[in-house]
Coordinates of C-alpha atoms in Angstrom, one line a residue:
M1 CA 32.2 27.1 56.8
P2 CA 34.4 29.8 55.3
E3 CA 33.6 33.5 55.9
E4 CA 31.1 35.0 53.4
M5 CA 32.4 37.8 51.2
V6 CA 30.1 40.5 49.7
L7 CA 30.8 41.2 46.1
Q8 CA 30.7 44.3 43.9
L9 CA 28.7 44.2 40.7
I10 CA 30.7 46.2 38.1
S11 CA 28.4 45.9 35.0
Q12 CA 25.4 44.0 33.7
E13 CA 24.0 43.6 30.2
S14 CA 21.2 41.5 28.7
V15 CA 22.3 39.3 25.8
E16 CA 19.9 37.2 23.6
G17 CA 21.0 33.6 23.4
V18 CA 23.5 33.7 26.3
A19 CA 21.8 30.9 28.2
E20 CA 22.5 28.5 25.3
A21 CA 26.0 29.9 24.7
W22 CA 27.1 29.4 28.3
G23 CA 26.7 25.7 28.0
R24 CA 28.5 25.2 24.6
H25 CA 32.2 24.7 24.0
E26 CA 32.3 27.6 21.6
G27 CA 30.1 29.9 23.8
R28 CA 33.0 31.2 26.0
Q29 CA 36.4 31.5 24.3
F30 CA 39.6 33.2 25.3
R31 CA 41.2 34.7 22.2
D32 CA 44.4 36.7 22.5
G33 CA 43.8 37.2 26.2
A34 CA 40.2 38.5 25.9
L35 CA 37.0 36.5 26.7
R36 CA 34.7 36.3 23.6
L37 CA 31.0 35.4 24.1
V38 CA 29.6 33.7 21.0
T39 CA 25.9 33.6 20.7
R40 CA 23.6 32.3 17.9
S41 CA 20.3 33.5 16.7
A42 CA 18.4 32.2 13.6
D43 CA 21.1 32.4 10.8
R44 CA 23.4 34.8 12.6
V45 CA 26.4 34.5 14.9
V46 CA 27.3 37.4 17.2
V47 CA 30.8 37.6 18.8
R48 CA 31.1 40.0 21.8
T49 CA 34.4 40.9 23.5
V50 CA 34.5 41.5 27.3
R51 CA 36.3 44.8 27.7
S52 CA 39.9 44.8 29.0
S53 CA 38.9 47.6 31.4
A54 CA 36.8 46.6 34.3
Q55 CA 34.7 49.8 34.0
P56 CA 31.3 49.6 32.3
P57 CA 30.1 48.9 29.8
L58 CA 30.7 45.1 29.9
F59 CA 31.4 44.6 26.2
S60 CA 33.6 46.4 23.7
A61 CA 31.8 48.3 21.0
D62 CA 33.3 46.3 18.1
S63 CA 31.0 43.3 18.3
L64 CA 31.1 41.0 15.2
S65 CA 27.7 40.0 13.7
V66 CA 27.9 37.7 10.8
P67 CA 25.4 35.7 8.7
L68 CA 25.8 31.9 8.3
A69 CA 23.1 30.2 6.2
D70 CA 24.1 26.7 7.4
L71 CA 24.5 27.6 11.1
A72 CA 23.0 24.3 12.2
E73 CA 26.0 22.5 10.6
C74 CA 28.5 24.7 12.3
Q75 CA 30.1 22.9 15.3
Y76 CA 32.4 25.7 16.4
V77 CA 32.6 29.4 15.3
T78 CA 35.5 31.6 16.4
P79 CA 36.6 35.2 15.6
T80 CA 39.8 35.8 13.6
R81 CA 41.8 38.9 12.8
N82 CA 40.0 39.4 9.4
G83 CA 36.6 37.7 10.1
F84 CA 35.9 34.3 11.6
A85 CA 36.6 30.6 11.2
V86 CA 34.2 27.7 11.4
S87 CA 34.6 24.0 12.2
R88 CA 31.9 22.0 10.5
Y89 CA 31.1 18.3 10.3
D90 CA 33.4 17.8 7.3
S91 CA 35.5 21.0 6.9
V92 CA 37.2 24.0 8.4
S93 CA 36.5 27.3 6.6
Y94 CA 37.7 30.9 6.8
H95 CA 35.3 33.7 6.3
S96 CA 35.4 37.4 5.8
R97 CA 33.3 39.7 8.0
S98 CA 30.6 39.6 5.4
G99 CA 30.3 35.9 5.7
A100 CA 31.9 35.1 2.4
V101 CA 34.1 32.0 2.3
E102 CA 37.8 32.8 1.8
W103 CA 38.9 29.1 1.8
S104 CA 37.8 25.7 3.0
F105 CA 39.8 22.8 4.2
R106 CA 38.0 19.5 3.7
H107 CA 38.5 16.6 6.0
F108 CA 37.1 13.2 6.7
P109 CA 33.7 13.6 8.5
W110 CA 33.3 13.4 12.2
E111 CA 31.8 10.1 13.5
D112 CA 28.2 10.1 14.7
D113 CA 28.9 7.4 17.3
P114 CA 31.0 8.2 19.3
I115 CA 30.2 11.9 18.7
G116 CA 33.2 14.0 17.9
S117 CA 33.4 17.8 17.3
G118 CA 36.3 20.0 16.2
A119 CA 37.5 23.4 17.3
C120 CA 39.7 26.1 15.8
A121 CA 41.6 29.2 16.8
E122 CA 43.8 31.7 15.1
A123 CA 47.3 32.6 16.3
S124 CA 47.7 36.0 17.9
D125 CA 49.7 37.3 14.8
G126 CA 47.0 36.2 12.4
S127 CA 49.3 34.0 10.3
H128 CA 48.1 30.5 11.3
L129 CA 44.8 28.8 12.2
L130 CA 45.0 25.9 14.6
A131 CA 42.2 23.3 14.1
V132 CA 41.4 19.8 15.3
V133 CA 39.9 17.4 12.7
P134 CA 39.3 13.6 12.5
G135 CA 42.0 11.2 11.4
T136 CA 41.7 9.4 8.1
P137 CA 40.4 5.9 8.4
D138 CA 42.3 3.0 7.0
D139 CA 40.7 0.2 4.8
A140 CA 39.2 -1.3 8.0
G141 CA 37.5 1.9 8.9
E142 CA 39.8 2.7 11.8
Y143 CA 42.3 5.4 12.6
P144 CA 44.7 5.9 15.6
G145 CA 43.5 9.4 16.6
D146 CA 42.3 12.8 15.6
R147 CA 44.6 15.3 13.9
C148 CA 45.8 18.7 15.2
V149 CA 46.5 20.7 12.1
L150 CA 48.2 24.1 11.6
L151 CA 46.8 25.9 8.6
D152 CA 48.0 29.0 6.8
S153 CA 45.4 31.7 7.6
G154 CA 45.7 33.1 4.1
T155 CA 45.3 30.0 2.0
G156 CA 44.1 27.1 4.2
N157 CA 47.2 25.0 3.3
V158 CA 48.5 22.6 5.9
V159 CA 51.7 23.9 7.4
D160 CA 52.2 21.2 10.1
E161 CA 50.2 18.6 11.8
T162 CA 50.4 16.0 14.6
L163 CA 48.4 13.0 15.6
L164 CA 46.5 13.1 18.9
P165 CA 45.8 10.0 21.1
S166 CA 42.1 11.1 21.5
F167 CA 39.5 9.6 19.1
S168 CA 36.2 11.2 18.1
A169 CA 36.4 13.6 21.1
S170 CA 34.8 17.0 21.7
Y171 CA 37.4 19.7 21.7
T172 CA 37.9 23.2 23.2
L173 CA 40.6 25.7 22.4
D174 CA 41.6 28.7 24.5
V175 CA 44.3 31.4 23.8
P176 CA 44.5 33.0 27.2
F177 CA 47.7 35.1 26.8
R178 CA 47.9 38.3 24.7
Q179 CA 50.3 38.5 21.7
V180 CA 51.6 34.9 22.4
S181 CA 50.8 32.0 20.1
T182 CA 50.2 29.6 23.0
F183 CA 47.0 27.5 22.9
F184 CA 45.4 25.3 25.5
L185 CA 43.6 22.4 23.8
S186 CA 41.3 19.9 25.6
A187 CA 39.6 16.8 24.4
G188 CA 36.6 15.3 26.2
Q189 CA 35.8 11.6 25.6
G190 CA 32.5 11.1 27.4
Q191 CA 32.2 11.4 31.2
D192 CA 35.3 9.3 32.1
D193 CA 38.2 10.4 29.9
A194 CA 39.9 13.6 28.8
Y195 CA 43.2 15.1 27.6
S196 CA 44.7 18.6 27.8
W197 CA 47.7 20.0 26.0
K198 CA 49.7 23.2 25.8
V199 CA 50.3 23.9 22.1
D200 CA 52.9 26.4 21.0
I201 CA 53.7 27.5 17.4
V202 CA 57.4 28.1 16.8
D203 CA 58.7 28.8 13.3
G204 CA 55.6 27.4 11.8
R205 CA 55.8 24.1 13.7
L206 CA 53.5 22.6 16.3
H207 CA 54.9 21.8 19.8
L208 CA 52.5 19.9 22.1
M209 CA 53.0 19.3 25.8
E210 CA 50.5 17.0 27.6
L211 CA 49.3 18.6 30.8
A212 CA 46.6 16.2 31.8
S213 CA 45.0 12.9 30.8
G214 CA 42.6 10.3 31.9
M215 CA 40.2 11.5 34.6
E216 CA 41.4 15.1 34.5
R217 CA 41.4 18.2 32.4
V218 CA 42.9 21.7 32.4
T219 CA 40.3 24.4 33.3
G220 CA 42.5 27.5 33.7
A221 CA 45.9 28.9 33.0
Q222 CA 48.0 31.9 34.2
H223 CA 51.7 32.5 33.7
D224 CA 53.4 29.1 34.2
R225 CA 50.6 27.6 36.3
V226 CA 47.5 25.6 35.3
L227 CA 44.4 24.4 37.1
V228 CA 43.7 20.7 36.6
Q229 CA 40.2 19.5 37.6
G230 CA 39.1 15.9 38.1
V231 CA 36.6 15.0 35.4
G232 CA 34.2 13.7 38.1
G233 CA 34.5 16.9 40.1
S234 CA 36.0 15.4 43.2
W235 CA 39.3 17.4 43.2
L236 CA 41.2 20.4 41.9
Q237 CA 45.0 20.7 41.5
M238 CA 47.4 23.6 40.9
R239 CA 50.3 22.5 38.6
S240 CA 53.4 24.3 37.4
A241 CA 55.8 23.3 34.6
V242 CA 59.3 22.7 35.7
P243 CA 62.1 23.7 33.3
D244 CA 62.0 20.4 31.4
G245 CA 58.3 20.9 30.7
T246 CA 57.0 18.3 33.2
P247 CA 53.9 19.4 35.0
R248 CA 54.4 19.3 38.8
I249 CA 51.6 19.3 41.4
E250 CA 51.9 22.4 43.7
A251 CA 48.6 22.1 45.6
E252 CA 45.4 20.1 45.7
V253 CA 41.9 20.5 47.3
T254 CA 39.0 18.1 47.3
S255 CA 35.3 19.1 46.8
E256 CA 34.7 18.2 50.5
D257 CA 37.5 20.5 51.5
V258 CA 35.8 23.4 49.6
R259 CA 32.3 22.7 51.0
A260 CA 31.9 20.5 54.0
E261 CA 29.1 18.4 52.6
Q262 CA 28.9 14.6 52.1
E263 CA 28.0 14.9 48.4
S264 CA 29.9 17.8 46.8
Y265 CA 31.3 18.2 43.3
I266 CA 33.4 20.9 41.7
T267 CA 31.6 21.9 38.6
G268 CA 32.3 24.0 35.5
D269 CA 35.7 25.5 34.9
S270 CA 37.6 26.6 37.9
G271 CA 39.8 29.6 37.0
F272 CA 42.3 32.3 38.1
V273 CA 40.5 35.5 39.2
D274 CA 44.0 37.1 39.5
D275 CA 47.4 36.1 40.7
S276 CA 46.1 35.5 44.3
H277 CA 42.7 34.0 43.9
V278 CA 41.0 31.0 42.2
I279 CA 37.3 30.8 41.8
A280 CA 35.5 27.4 42.0
A281 CA 31.8 26.4 41.9
V282 CA 30.6 23.5 44.0
G283 CA 27.2 21.7 43.8
D284 CA 25.4 18.6 44.9
E285 CA 25.8 17.0 41.5
W286 CA 28.3 17.3 38.6
W287 CA 25.8 19.5 36.8
S288 CA 23.8 20.8 39.7
E289 CA 20.7 23.1 39.5
D290 CA 22.3 25.0 42.4
T291 CA 25.9 25.8 43.1
E292 CA 27.9 27.9 45.6
H293 CA 31.0 29.8 44.5
F294 CA 34.2 30.0 46.6
L295 CA 37.4 31.9 46.4
L296 CA 40.6 29.8 47.0
D297 CA 44.1 31.0 47.7
A298 CA 46.1 30.7 44.4
A299 CA 49.2 29.7 46.3
D300 CA 47.9 26.6 48.1
L301 CA 44.2 26.3 47.1
T302 CA 43.1 26.9 50.7
V303 CA 39.5 28.0 50.9
R304 CA 39.3 31.7 51.8
H305 CA 35.7 32.9 51.2
R306 CA 32.3 31.8 50.3
L307 CA 30.8 34.3 47.8
R308 CA 27.5 35.9 48.6
Y309 CA 25.7 37.5 45.6
P310 CA 23.0 40.1 46.0
F311 CA 20.6 38.2 43.7
P312 CA 20.4 34.7 42.0
I313 CA 23.2 34.0 39.5
G314 CA 23.9 31.1 37.1
L315 CA 25.6 27.8 37.9
V316 CA 29.3 28.4 36.9
P317 CA 31.5 31.5 36.8
K318 CA 34.1 32.4 34.2
A319 CA 37.3 34.0 35.7
L320 CA 38.9 36.7 33.6
G321 CA 42.3 36.8 35.3
D322 CA 42.2 40.5 35.9
G323 CA 40.5 40.5 39.3
T324 CA 37.0 40.0 37.9
W325 CA 34.8 37.2 36.7
I326 CA 31.6 36.7 34.7
T327 CA 28.3 35.0 35.6
S328 CA 25.2 34.5 33.6
N329 CA 21.5 34.0 34.6
G330 CA 18.8 33.9 32.0
T331 CA 19.6 36.6 29.4
D332 CA 21.7 38.7 31.9
V333 CA 25.5 38.7 32.0
H334 CA 27.2 40.1 35.1
R335 CA 30.8 41.1 35.9
W336 CA 31.9 41.0 39.5
R337 CA 34.9 41.7 41.6
I338 CA 35.8 41.6 45.3
A339 CA 34.3 44.6 47.0
Q340 CA 36.8 47.4 47.3

């Protein structure tokens, strides 16, 4: 068993609706290098930004609170430079901060079976909105895959698009780097299949590089490295992109290597705490009611420490890449770092 490490609690705040947000695709989003917490309450969406400084308070003062009358129809809500964008069952729309619709891009509706759901994110310069929408069925009611579309943020016009191999999948989008229009797009197709891509916008064109497929998905990115986790939770890999763009495996660890138990699974999204540490949660089941958190060496994924919290915390952590990470339990959100 690795040595226990005592942690330092930096800040803590109570947030209504965080328990529900923590388990949704849209609930925890990296946008322009900052983690956004998106909560829902009645007909209102609140977007909070975790401060770039590790000092309290936990969130920046410029939270965005917007009304949405059809909130139940909104699959994914994300902040933009001038307001927010929404992926719905049959459209992607761009809103002002008052909630007024600036434009709406209509698309063929998502399938109910299998269940698909889109995602959207604005480029760091505010000029384009990336969105995933269903493909258009042919006369036989079939289509080869969903569409990744690049929309003009001012008009909603399609600037570029590409066809994805995933079909009626559930999508997530992260923009982990500041002032860089690089997206990390993942598609989940049930419990047994997934895809992950790095998406770059260059001169108004989409450039996709597949990072993972099949029984694996990307859960974290930092510099030229990504963490790729087995869909079933049995392993975690560190991959880097060689000059030709091909992902290369640098290190691998299994769930049993992390926690010496017969039945162990790596759950949630493993992530980079900083350049030297990766945080991972391990439980008895894929979605366990109880997990333990571990710090791994970011160079070779060797287990360094088992984390000991001073009070009960939630199932999965979210690494911020600046030496800190977030946990949530009930209505409380906590920010931690290695004790100084």
